[in-house]
Coordinates of C-alpha atoms in Angstrom, one line a residue:
Chain M
M129 CA 147.4 89.4 96.1
S130 CA 147.6 93.0 95.0
A131 CA 146.7 93.9 91.4
P132 CA 149.7 94.7 89.1
L133 CA 150.1 98.3 87.9
F134 CA 150.0 97.2 84.2
N135 CA 147.9 94.2 83.1
L136 CA 150.5 92.8 80.7
R137 CA 148.8 89.4 80.4
G138 CA 145.5 91.1 79.5
V139 CA 147.2 93.2 76.9
A140 CA 149.0 90.2 75.5
A141 CA 145.7 88.3 75.4
I142 CA 144.0 90.9 73.3
F143 CA 147.1 91.2 71.1
S144 CA 147.3 87.5 70.6
A145 CA 143.6 87.1 69.9
E146 CA 143.7 89.8 67.3
M147 CA 146.7 88.2 65.6
A148 CA 144.9 84.8 65.7
R149 CA 142.0 86.4 63.9
T150 CA 144.5 87.4 61.2
R151 CA 145.7 83.9 60.9
R152 CA 142.1 82.7 60.5
T153 CA 141.6 85.1 57.7
L154 CA 145.0 84.9 56.2
L155 CA 143.7 85.2 52.6
Q156 CA 141.7 88.3 53.3
S157 CA 144.3 89.9 55.6
V158 CA 147.6 89.3 53.8
V159 CA 147.2 87.8 50.4
T160 CA 144.6 90.3 49.2
P161 CA 146.6 93.5 49.8
V162 CA 149.7 91.8 48.3
L163 CA 147.8 90.7 45.2
T164 CA 146.2 94.2 44.8
T165 CA 149.7 95.8 45.1
A166 CA 151.1 93.5 42.5
L167 CA 148.2 94.5 40.2
Y168 CA 149.0 98.2 40.8
F169 CA 152.6 97.5 39.7
V170 CA 151.4 95.8 36.5
V171 CA 148.9 98.5 35.7
F172 CA 150.7 101.6 36.8
G173 CA 154.4 100.5 36.9
S174 CA 154.3 98.7 33.6
A175 CA 151.6 100.4 31.6
I176 CA 152.2 104.0 32.6
G177 CA 155.8 103.5 33.4
S178 CA 156.5 102.5 29.9
H179 CA 155.4 106.1 28.9
M180 CA 156.8 107.9 31.9
R181 CA 160.2 106.6 32.6
E182 CA 161.3 108.8 35.5
V183 CA 159.8 111.2 38.1
G184 CA 162.3 113.6 39.6
G185 CA 165.2 111.4 38.5
V186 CA 163.7 108.2 40.0
A187 CA 162.4 105.4 37.8
Y188 CA 158.6 105.4 37.8
G189 CA 158.3 101.9 39.1
A190 CA 160.5 102.7 42.1
F191 CA 158.8 106.1 42.5
I192 CA 155.3 104.6 43.2
V193 CA 156.6 102.0 45.7
P194 CA 156.4 104.3 48.8
G195 CA 152.9 105.5 47.7
L196 CA 151.7 101.9 47.2
I197 CA 153.0 100.8 50.6
M198 CA 151.4 103.9 52.2
L199 CA 148.1 103.1 50.4
S200 CA 148.0 99.7 52.0
L201 CA 149.3 100.8 55.3
L202 CA 146.6 103.4 55.7
T203 CA 143.7 101.2 54.6
Q204 CA 144.9 98.1 56.5
S205 CA 145.6 100.1 59.7
I206 CA 142.1 101.6 59.6
A207 CA 140.4 98.3 58.6
N208 CA 142.3 96.1 61.2
A209 CA 141.8 98.5 64.1
S210 CA 138.2 99.4 63.3
I211 CA 137.0 95.7 62.9
G212 CA 139.1 94.8 65.9
I213 CA 136.9 96.8 68.3
Y214 CA 133.7 96.8 66.3
F215 CA 133.4 93.0 66.1
P216 CA 133.3 92.6 70.0
K217 CA 130.8 95.4 70.1
F218 CA 128.7 93.7 67.4
T219 CA 128.8 90.2 69.0
G220 CA 128.5 91.6 72.6
T221 CA 131.8 90.1 73.7
V222 CA 133.0 93.6 74.5
Y223 CA 131.4 93.1 78.0
E224 CA 134.4 91.0 78.9
I225 CA 136.9 93.7 77.9
L226 CA 134.9 96.4 79.9
T227 CA 134.6 94.2 83.0
A228 CA 138.3 93.0 83.0
P229 CA 140.9 94.8 85.1
L230 CA 142.2 96.7 82.1
S231 CA 142.8 100.5 81.8
A232 CA 141.8 102.4 78.7
I233 CA 145.5 102.6 77.8
E234 CA 145.9 98.8 78.0
I235 CA 142.8 98.3 75.9
V236 CA 144.1 100.7 73.2
V237 CA 147.6 99.2 73.3
G238 CA 146.2 95.7 72.8
Y239 CA 143.9 96.5 69.9
V240 CA 145.9 99.3 68.2
G241 CA 149.2 97.5 68.8
A242 CA 147.9 94.4 67.0
A243 CA 146.3 96.4 64.2
A244 CA 149.6 98.4 63.7
A245 CA 151.7 95.2 63.9
K246 CA 149.6 93.6 61.2
S247 CA 149.8 96.7 58.9
I248 CA 153.5 97.0 59.4
A249 CA 153.9 93.3 58.5
I250 CA 151.8 93.8 55.3
G251 CA 153.8 97.0 54.5
L252 CA 157.0 95.0 54.7
I253 CA 155.5 92.1 52.6
I254 CA 154.5 94.7 50.0
L255 CA 158.0 96.1 50.0
A256 CA 159.4 92.7 49.4
T257 CA 156.8 92.1 46.6
A258 CA 157.8 95.4 45.0
A259 CA 161.4 94.2 44.8
F260 CA 160.2 91.6 42.3
F261 CA 159.0 94.4 40.0
T262 CA 161.5 97.2 40.4
P263 CA 165.0 97.7 41.8
L264 CA 164.6 99.2 45.3
Q265 CA 166.6 101.9 46.8
I266 CA 166.1 103.1 50.4
D267 CA 168.4 106.0 51.3
Y268 CA 167.2 106.4 54.9
P269 CA 166.1 103.1 56.2
A270 CA 165.7 104.3 59.8
M271 CA 163.5 107.1 58.7
M272 CA 161.5 104.7 56.6
A273 CA 161.0 102.4 59.6
L274 CA 159.9 105.5 61.7
F275 CA 157.4 106.5 59.0
L276 CA 156.1 103.0 58.7
V277 CA 155.5 102.7 62.5
L278 CA 154.2 106.2 63.0
T279 CA 151.7 105.9 60.1
A280 CA 150.6 102.4 61.2
V281 CA 150.0 103.6 64.8
A282 CA 148.4 106.9 63.8
F283 CA 145.9 105.3 61.5
S284 CA 145.3 102.3 63.7
L285 CA 144.3 104.8 66.4
F286 CA 142.0 106.5 63.9
G287 CA 140.6 103.1 62.8
F288 CA 140.0 102.2 66.5
I289 CA 138.0 105.4 66.9
I290 CA 135.9 104.6 63.8
G291 CA 135.3 101.1 65.2
I292 CA 133.9 102.6 68.4
W293 CA 131.9 105.3 66.6
A294 CA 130.3 102.9 64.0
K295 CA 127.0 101.4 64.9
T296 CA 126.6 99.4 61.6
F297 CA 128.9 97.7 59.1
E298 CA 127.9 100.4 56.6
Q299 CA 129.3 103.1 59.0
L300 CA 132.4 101.0 59.5
N301 CA 133.1 101.1 55.8
F302 CA 132.0 104.7 55.2
V303 CA 135.1 106.6 56.3
P304 CA 137.7 104.2 54.6
A305 CA 135.7 104.0 51.4
L306 CA 134.5 107.5 51.0
V307 CA 137.2 109.5 52.6
I308 CA 140.5 107.6 52.9
T309 CA 140.6 105.9 49.5
P310 CA 139.9 109.1 47.5
L311 CA 142.4 111.1 49.6
T312 CA 145.0 108.3 49.1
F313 CA 144.6 108.2 45.3
L314 CA 144.7 112.0 45.2
G315 CA 147.6 112.1 47.7
G316 CA 150.5 111.7 45.2
A317 CA 150.9 107.9 45.4
F318 CA 151.2 107.6 41.7
Y319 CA 152.5 111.0 40.8
S320 CA 154.3 114.0 42.2
I321 CA 152.1 116.9 43.0
D322 CA 154.7 119.1 41.3
M323 CA 153.2 117.6 38.0
L324 CA 149.8 119.2 38.8
P325 CA 148.7 122.7 37.6
P326 CA 149.4 125.4 40.4
F327 CA 145.7 125.5 41.5
W328 CA 145.5 121.7 42.1
R329 CA 148.9 121.6 43.6
T330 CA 147.7 124.1 46.2
V331 CA 144.5 122.1 46.8
S332 CA 146.6 119.0 47.2
L333 CA 148.5 120.6 50.1
F334 CA 145.2 120.4 52.1
N335 CA 145.2 116.6 51.6
P336 CA 146.8 115.0 54.6
V337 CA 147.8 111.9 52.7
V338 CA 150.2 114.0 50.6
Y339 CA 152.3 114.6 53.8
L340 CA 152.5 110.9 54.6
V341 CA 153.4 109.8 51.0
S342 CA 155.9 112.6 50.7
G343 CA 157.6 111.9 54.0
F344 CA 157.7 108.2 53.3
R345 CA 159.0 108.8 49.7
W346 CA 161.7 111.1 51.2
S347 CA 163.0 108.1 53.2
F348 CA 163.4 106.1 50.0
H349 CA 164.8 108.7 47.6
G350 CA 165.8 111.7 49.7
A351 CA 163.2 114.0 48.0
G352 CA 159.5 114.6 48.5
D353 CA 156.7 117.0 47.6
V354 CA 156.7 118.7 51.0
S355 CA 159.3 119.1 53.7
L356 CA 160.2 116.2 56.0
T357 CA 159.4 118.4 59.0
A358 CA 155.9 119.1 57.7
S359 CA 155.4 115.3 57.2
L360 CA 156.6 114.4 60.7
G361 CA 154.7 117.3 62.2
F362 CA 151.5 116.1 60.5
M363 CA 151.9 112.6 61.7
T364 CA 152.5 113.8 65.3
L365 CA 149.3 116.0 65.0
V366 CA 147.2 113.0 63.8
I367 CA 148.5 110.8 66.7
A368 CA 147.9 113.7 69.2
L369 CA 144.3 114.3 67.9
C370 CA 143.5 110.6 68.0
L371 CA 144.8 110.2 71.5
G372 CA 142.9 113.3 72.7
L373 CA 139.7 111.9 71.2
L374 CA 140.3 108.5 72.8
V375 CA 140.8 110.1 76.2
W376 CA 137.4 111.7 75.7
I377 CA 135.8 108.5 74.6
F378 CA 137.0 106.5 77.6
R379 CA 136.1 109.3 80.0
T380 CA 132.6 109.5 78.7
G381 CA 132.1 105.9 77.7
Y382 CA 130.9 107.1 74.3
R383 CA 129.4 104.2 72.4
L384 CA 131.4 101.8 74.4
K385 CA 130.1 101.9 78.0
P386 CA 126.5 103.2 78.6
Chain R
M54 CA 132.2 93.7 106.4
P55 CA 129.9 93.0 103.4
I56 CA 131.7 91.7 100.3
I57 CA 129.7 94.2 98.2
S58 CA 128.4 97.4 99.4
I59 CA 126.2 99.5 97.1
A60 CA 125.4 103.0 98.4
G61 CA 123.1 105.5 96.8
V62 CA 123.7 104.1 93.3
A63 CA 121.6 105.8 90.6
K64 CA 121.6 105.6 86.8
S65 CA 120.0 107.9 84.4
Y66 CA 119.8 107.8 80.6
G67 CA 118.9 111.4 79.7
S68 CA 115.6 112.1 81.4
F69 CA 114.9 108.4 82.0
T70 CA 116.0 107.1 85.4
A71 CA 116.9 103.4 85.3
L72 CA 118.0 103.1 88.9
H73 CA 116.8 105.2 91.9
D74 CA 119.4 105.5 94.7
I75 CA 119.9 101.8 95.4
D76 CA 121.4 100.7 98.7
L77 CA 122.3 97.1 99.1
D78 CA 124.9 95.0 101.0
I79 CA 125.8 91.5 99.9
E80 CA 127.3 89.3 102.5
R81 CA 130.3 87.1 101.9
G82 CA 129.5 83.6 100.8
E83 CA 125.8 84.1 100.4
I84 CA 123.6 83.4 97.4
F85 CA 121.6 86.5 96.7
A86 CA 118.7 86.5 94.2
L87 CA 117.6 89.7 92.6
L88 CA 114.1 89.3 91.3
G89 CA 111.9 91.6 89.3
P90 CA 110.1 92.0 86.0
N91 CA 111.7 93.1 82.7
G92 CA 113.0 96.6 82.9
A93 CA 113.2 96.6 86.7
G94 CA 116.9 97.6 86.6
K95 CA 118.4 94.3 87.7
T96 CA 120.9 94.0 84.8
T97 CA 121.8 97.7 85.0
L98 CA 122.6 97.3 88.7
I99 CA 124.9 94.3 88.3
S100 CA 126.5 95.8 85.2
I101 CA 127.5 98.8 87.3
V102 CA 129.1 96.7 89.9
C103 CA 131.0 94.7 87.3
G104 CA 132.1 97.8 85.4
A105 CA 130.2 97.4 82.2
V106 CA 127.9 100.4 82.8
S107 CA 128.8 103.7 84.5
M108 CA 126.8 104.9 87.4
T109 CA 125.3 108.4 87.4
R110 CA 126.0 108.8 91.2
G111 CA 126.6 106.7 94.2
A112 CA 129.4 104.4 95.3
V113 CA 130.1 100.7 95.2
R114 CA 132.7 98.9 97.3
V115 CA 133.9 95.3 96.6
D116 CA 135.7 93.7 99.5
G117 CA 136.2 97.2 100.9
A118 CA 137.7 98.7 97.7
D119 CA 136.0 101.3 95.6
I120 CA 135.1 100.0 92.1
L121 CA 136.2 103.1 90.3
R122 CA 139.4 104.0 92.2
D123 CA 140.6 100.4 92.7
Y124 CA 139.0 98.9 89.7
R125 CA 141.9 96.6 89.0
A126 CA 141.6 94.9 92.4
T127 CA 137.8 94.8 92.5
R128 CA 137.3 93.5 88.9
R129 CA 139.8 90.6 89.6
K130 CA 137.4 89.4 92.3
I131 CA 134.3 89.4 90.0
G132 CA 133.1 87.1 87.4
L133 CA 130.1 87.9 85.2
V134 CA 127.8 85.7 83.2
P135 CA 125.7 88.1 81.1
Q136 CA 122.2 87.4 80.1
E137 CA 122.9 87.1 76.4
I138 CA 125.3 84.6 74.9
A139 CA 128.2 86.6 73.6
L140 CA 131.1 84.6 72.3
D141 CA 133.7 84.7 69.5
I142 CA 132.1 81.9 67.5
F143 CA 135.3 81.2 65.6
S144 CA 137.4 80.5 68.7
T145 CA 137.7 77.1 70.3
V146 CA 136.3 76.4 73.8
W147 CA 139.8 76.0 75.3
N148 CA 141.1 79.2 73.7
T149 CA 138.1 81.4 74.6
V150 CA 138.2 80.2 78.3
S151 CA 142.0 80.6 78.4
F152 CA 141.6 84.1 76.9
S153 CA 139.3 85.1 79.7
R154 CA 141.8 84.0 82.3
S155 CA 144.6 86.0 80.7
L156 CA 142.4 89.1 80.3
F157 CA 142.0 89.2 84.0
G158 CA 145.8 89.1 84.4
K159 CA 146.0 85.6 85.8
P160 CA 148.9 83.4 84.9
K161 CA 148.3 80.4 82.7
D162 CA 146.8 77.4 84.6
N163 CA 145.9 74.5 82.3
A164 CA 144.9 72.3 85.3
H165 CA 142.3 74.9 86.4
I166 CA 140.9 75.3 82.9
E167 CA 140.7 71.5 82.5
R168 CA 138.9 71.1 85.9
L169 CA 136.5 73.8 84.9
L170 CA 135.7 72.3 81.5
R171 CA 135.2 68.9 83.1
D172 CA 132.9 70.3 85.8
L173 CA 130.8 71.9 83.1
A174 CA 130.8 68.8 80.9
L175 CA 132.8 70.7 78.2
W176 CA 136.0 68.8 78.3
E177 CA 135.1 66.6 75.3
K178 CA 134.3 69.8 73.3
R179 CA 137.5 71.7 74.3
D180 CA 138.8 71.7 70.7
N181 CA 135.5 72.5 69.1
K182 CA 134.7 75.9 67.8
I183 CA 132.0 77.8 69.6
I184 CA 130.0 77.9 66.4
E185 CA 129.7 74.1 66.5
L186 CA 128.1 74.0 70.0
S187 CA 124.5 73.9 71.0
G188 CA 122.8 76.7 72.9
G189 CA 123.2 74.9 76.2
M190 CA 126.9 74.3 75.6
K191 CA 127.4 77.9 74.7
R192 CA 125.9 78.9 78.0
R193 CA 128.2 76.5 79.9
V194 CA 131.1 78.2 78.0
M195 CA 129.9 81.6 79.3
I196 CA 130.1 80.2 82.8
A197 CA 133.5 78.7 82.3
K198 CA 134.8 82.1 81.0
A199 CA 133.4 83.9 84.1
L200 CA 135.1 81.3 86.4
A201 CA 138.3 81.2 84.5
H202 CA 140.1 83.7 86.7
E203 CA 138.8 82.1 89.9
P204 CA 136.6 85.0 91.1
D205 CA 135.4 85.4 94.7
I206 CA 132.1 86.8 93.5
L207 CA 130.0 85.5 90.6
F208 CA 127.2 87.4 88.9
L209 CA 124.7 85.3 87.0
D210 CA 122.3 87.4 84.9
E211 CA 119.3 85.2 84.1
P212 CA 121.5 82.1 84.1
T213 CA 118.8 79.6 83.2
A214 CA 116.7 81.6 80.8
G215 CA 115.8 79.4 77.9
V216 CA 117.8 76.4 79.0
D217 CA 116.4 72.9 79.4
V218 CA 115.5 71.3 82.7
E219 CA 118.7 69.1 82.9
L220 CA 121.0 72.1 82.3
R221 CA 119.1 74.1 84.8
R222 CA 119.6 71.4 87.5
D223 CA 123.3 71.2 86.5
M224 CA 123.6 74.9 87.0
W225 CA 121.9 74.8 90.3
G226 CA 124.3 72.1 91.4
L227 CA 127.3 74.1 90.1
V228 CA 126.1 77.2 92.0
R229 CA 125.9 75.2 95.2
R230 CA 129.4 73.7 94.8
L231 CA 130.7 77.2 94.2
R232 CA 129.1 78.5 97.3
E233 CA 130.6 75.6 99.3
N234 CA 134.0 76.8 98.0
G235 CA 133.3 80.3 99.4
V236 CA 132.2 82.0 96.2
T237 CA 129.5 84.7 96.8
I238 CA 126.8 84.4 94.1
I239 CA 124.4 87.1 93.0
L240 CA 121.8 86.0 90.4
T241 CA 119.0 87.7 88.7
T242 CA 116.2 85.5 87.6
H243 CA 112.6 85.5 86.4
Y244 CA 112.2 82.0 87.8
I245 CA 110.9 82.4 91.3
E246 CA 111.5 78.7 91.9
E247 CA 115.2 79.3 91.2
A248 CA 115.4 81.8 93.9
E249 CA 113.2 79.7 96.2
E250 CA 115.5 76.7 95.6
M251 CA 118.8 78.3 96.0
A252 CA 118.9 81.8 97.5
D253 CA 119.7 82.7 101.0
R254 CA 118.3 86.2 100.5
V255 CA 116.2 87.8 97.9
G256 CA 115.8 91.4 96.7
F257 CA 112.8 92.6 94.7
M258 CA 113.3 95.3 92.1
K259 CA 110.5 97.2 90.3
G260 CA 110.8 100.4 88.2
G261 CA 114.5 100.9 89.1
R262 CA 113.8 100.7 92.8
L263 CA 114.8 98.0 95.3
V264 CA 111.4 97.3 96.8
L265 CA 112.5 94.9 99.4
V266 CA 115.5 92.9 100.6
E267 CA 114.9 90.0 103.0
E268 CA 116.2 86.7 104.1
K269 CA 114.2 84.2 102.0
T270 CA 112.7 82.1 104.8
A271 CA 112.0 85.1 106.9
L272 CA 110.3 86.7 104.0
M273 CA 108.1 83.7 103.3
R274 CA 107.3 83.6 107.0
K275 CA 106.4 87.3 107.2
L276 CA 104.6 87.7 103.9
G277 CA 103.7 84.2 103.0
K278 CA 100.0 83.5 103.7
R279 CA 99.3 80.2 105.3
R280 CA 95.7 79.1 105.1
L281 CA 93.9 76.3 106.9
V282 CA 91.3 74.8 104.5
L283 CA 88.6 72.5 106.0
T284 CA 86.5 70.4 103.7
L285 CA 83.1 69.7 105.2
A286 CA 81.2 66.4 105.1
E287 CA 78.0 68.4 104.2
P288 CA 77.9 71.8 102.6
L289 CA 76.7 74.7 104.7
A290 CA 74.3 77.5 103.7
A291 CA 76.0 79.9 106.2
L292 CA 78.8 80.0 108.7
P293 CA 77.6 78.7 112.1
A294 CA 77.1 81.3 114.9
E295 CA 80.0 79.6 116.8
L296 CA 82.5 81.2 114.4
D297 CA 81.2 84.7 114.7
G298 CA 84.2 87.1 115.1
W299 CA 86.7 84.7 113.5
H300 CA 88.3 85.5 110.1
V301 CA 87.0 82.6 108.3
E302 CA 85.3 82.3 104.9
L303 CA 82.9 79.9 103.4
E304 CA 84.1 78.7 100.0
S305 CA 83.4 76.3 97.2
G306 CA 79.6 76.5 97.4
G307 CA 79.7 76.0 101.2
S308 CA 81.7 72.8 101.2
Q309 CA 85.0 74.4 102.4
I310 CA 85.9 76.8 105.2
S311 CA 89.2 78.6 105.0
Y312 CA 91.1 80.4 107.7
A313 CA 94.0 82.8 107.0
M314 CA 96.6 82.1 109.6
S315 CA 99.2 84.4 111.1
D316 CA 102.2 83.6 113.3
G317 CA 101.0 81.8 116.4
A318 CA 97.6 81.1 115.0
E319 CA 97.9 77.3 115.5
K320 CA 95.9 77.7 118.7
G321 CA 93.2 79.5 116.6
A322 CA 93.0 76.7 114.2
A323 CA 92.4 74.2 117.0
Q324 CA 89.7 76.4 118.4
I325 CA 87.9 76.6 115.0
I326 CA 87.9 72.9 114.6
Q327 CA 86.6 72.5 118.2
R328 CA 83.8 75.1 117.6
L329 CA 82.8 73.4 114.4
G330 CA 82.5 70.2 116.3
E331 CA 80.3 71.9 118.9
A332 CA 78.1 73.2 116.1
G333 CA 77.7 69.7 114.8
V334 CA 79.6 70.3 111.6
H335 CA 81.6 67.3 110.5
I336 CA 85.0 67.8 108.8
K337 CA 85.8 65.4 106.0
D338 CA 89.4 66.7 105.2
M339 CA 91.8 69.4 106.2
A340 CA 94.8 70.9 104.5
M341 CA 97.3 73.7 105.0
T342 CA 98.4 75.8 102.0
E343 CA 101.3 78.2 101.9
S344 CA 102.1 81.1 99.5
S345 CA 105.0 80.5 97.2
L346 CA 107.7 83.0 96.7
E347 CA 106.0 83.7 93.4
Q348 CA 102.8 84.7 95.0
I349 CA 104.7 87.0 97.4
F350 CA 106.6 88.5 94.5
V351 CA 103.4 89.2 92.5
D352 CA 101.8 90.8 95.6
L353 CA 104.9 92.9 96.3
V354 CA 105.3 94.0 92.7
G355 CA 101.6 94.9 92.6
A356 CA 101.9 96.9 95.8
A357 CA 105.0 98.7 94.6
A358 CA 103.3 99.6 91.3
G359 CA 100.4 101.0 93.2
S360 CA 102.5 103.1 95.5
Q361 CA 104.5 104.8 92.7
P362 CA 103.4 108.2 91.5

């Protein structure tokens, strides 16, 4: 029997196993980000929102929704994808993936697909949670869905790379904790960068998260800190860079295959 | 056509060479034992064939197909049981074995998985999580995973390291049954008795080199030393003149005479006994001793170490 051109069963097995891992850790995977987001609404939406009613004509509570979803989407995509590949490396079960009739693309689709699917699900749950705290308005739902999917895929790819790179659990948490979280908080999730002094506004334009939050916010309210083209262009660039790096990783076997 | 053909395979890690141009053919349906001390390169070699390690140069063909160009076809034919137990401890036995089958692109076959688990005495544990199993059980799960996609070739890397006698016997039985069903088996082992018990052919590795490949019984015939040991009724101070020119030694304080036999030396043994009778030496007992594969292995490894720069 000849081998199929695409090992769909193999990809589905990885995808299902990753989703099963989420079910086993439901509290950690879903409830925690939802609870955290709810707390953000209470602290930022209610406490600060009571002093700052509107930003750019949008109620403050509604204004922070895209930023909060993006915050969770970024951290969850990276966390899910990085642990997804790091754990088999750590336990040694990665031998099975490497010796199975799976191409690099199929391995990436399995792990990154599962990580992105989980993040998107969490993003949608947070969106639903937000509806309890503030009236929601989504002007461009198709664009919102596109941003949701692109961001989840882009940062799941990035997380997958971190998972391959990391040799220890400390390294696994290093990039998300020390790079992504600060960039996210400084990326205009809770404010418009137009509110900053000119110097810091310029500095903010070098923060990649600004482009994600801005684009996503545009899909909600039709306005953002930077142009939609810049946001989409940035997202495409992240995906292209990650894919390029993954091609190199699988060609050389970097930290995956000696 | 050999089922596996390894040609000029080398592996280097920086300046360290783990494998030096290995050439080896594995015949269809045989049990091949790869022997050698730690660090000899056994695991590296089988990991290259299975796809878990990249080779620096050389070529490997599995059932005629190149393992790099036709990796999908070749990997579907191979099952690997690695040396270390590596399992998702939170998964159940049934799920982890089914996962392996799917990973290799095979359609669901609950009857096959059930047969496998029953064969490996895991059926009662099918719903248990891996974390709840004993070490021996986990090793059985590793084998079940490797066999889940019905491979034609099974690699067993130190399959019985650290397992109890009962499990070792069970595994030997399983390996024999697999061979009867046409599965080619390549095993690495430290246990010479394992190779002696099961293998059709053995390969000795040392320092990344394949020192020797030989059919087991032929190897034992060629390199195995057979000795005739004669226990004397009365100890001798010196060998009698009748045995001058014979390769015999006086041992055990003069109470034993030993004679190293080569092929066709049975006649020589008879003559020695006859000459001792002529010299008036009475023989109380006689025995034939044979080198085990282990002794051959120790000699070979020692010789290989001595011949290396």
